Amino acid sequence: LSVGASGAIFGLAGVLTGFLVRHARSFNERQRWKARRVYAPLILVLVPPALFHADWRAHLGGYVAGVILGLLLSPGPSGRRLLGRPDTTGPARIDP
């Protein structure tokens, strides 16, 4: 079993890949362009050095797990914010 920060980074790349594959039609042309022109080359730049200088099984496992999670994710409801604005009108409070 291998784990590490680089495996987690590959997991995030996998989530992005899986999400983009499943919901490609949900994005407008500009967002699809960004995915093709920015994210894909970025992943291709990160993969070879990581495979040759570290445990490739951790990277592969993180990526595969990320793709699976990305395929399972659904986009947020259209037209609604998932998180509202933070309430910053009152005094700061720290509970012990």
XYZ file of C-alpha atoms in Angstrom:
96
model
C 0.000 0.000 0.000
C 1.421 3.344 -1.031
C 0.056 6.749 -0.140
C 1.371 10.262 -0.289
C 0.753 13.816 -1.352
C 1.610 13.074 -4.965
C -0.961 10.266 -4.999
C -3.518 12.765 -3.720
C -2.580 15.216 -6.489
C -3.094 12.485 -9.048
C -6.413 11.719 -7.343
C -7.504 15.327 -7.882
C -6.464 15.107 -11.527
C -8.489 11.902 -11.780
C -11.555 13.543 -10.242
C -11.271 16.349 -12.769
C -10.904 13.869 -15.634
C -13.852 11.723 -14.543
C -16.080 14.734 -13.944
C -15.229 16.279 -17.316
C -15.814 13.005 -19.138
C -19.206 12.388 -17.535
C -20.511 15.946 -17.740
C -18.844 17.200 -20.927
C -22.133 18.429 -22.381
C -22.869 20.498 -19.264
C -20.035 22.906 -20.041
C -20.017 25.730 -22.543
C -17.477 25.883 -25.350
C -15.052 28.117 -23.424
C -14.976 25.702 -20.482
C -14.429 22.727 -22.801
C -11.628 24.625 -24.549
C -9.966 25.295 -21.199
C -10.200 21.625 -20.260
C -8.636 20.533 -23.544
C -5.960 23.218 -23.745
C -4.984 23.708 -20.117
C -5.832 20.744 -17.930
C -4.957 17.891 -20.293
C -1.434 19.178 -21.092
C -0.890 19.960 -17.412
C -1.643 16.348 -16.524
C 0.635 15.147 -19.322
C 3.462 17.348 -18.012
C 3.069 16.043 -14.456
C 2.768 12.330 -15.210
C 6.163 11.256 -16.659
C 8.427 12.825 -14.003
C 6.215 11.525 -11.233
C 6.284 8.001 -12.614
C 10.058 7.840 -12.934
C 11.009 9.421 -9.614
C 8.456 7.988 -7.209
C 6.186 5.047 -6.542
C 4.040 4.804 -9.679
C 1.507 2.562 -7.916
C 0.506 5.378 -5.556
C 0.043 7.723 -8.507
C -1.929 5.211 -10.527
C -4.085 4.275 -7.537
C -4.806 7.923 -6.758
C -5.680 8.655 -10.370
C -7.965 5.635 -10.776
C -9.732 6.351 -7.486
C -10.121 9.974 -8.555
C -11.616 9.027 -11.928
C -14.149 6.788 -10.192
C -15.103 9.572 -7.783
C -15.271 12.088 -10.633
C -17.663 9.836 -12.534
C -19.882 9.629 -9.454
C -19.978 13.385 -8.807
C -22.903 15.379 -10.093
C -22.796 19.081 -10.884
C -24.427 21.465 -8.442
C -27.967 22.684 -9.042
C -28.120 25.110 -11.912
C -28.542 28.737 -10.983
C -28.036 28.190 -7.255
C -24.948 28.712 -5.180
C -23.853 25.736 -3.169
C -22.514 28.039 -0.489
C -24.020 31.367 0.431
C -22.120 34.497 1.279
C -20.339 34.337 4.599
C -21.929 36.376 7.355
C -19.283 38.960 8.192
C -21.539 41.584 9.756
C -21.133 40.487 13.370
C -18.129 40.405 15.680
C -15.659 37.555 15.393
C -16.213 34.789 17.918
C -14.033 31.856 18.858
C -15.544 29.022 20.855
C -13.073 27.080 22.994
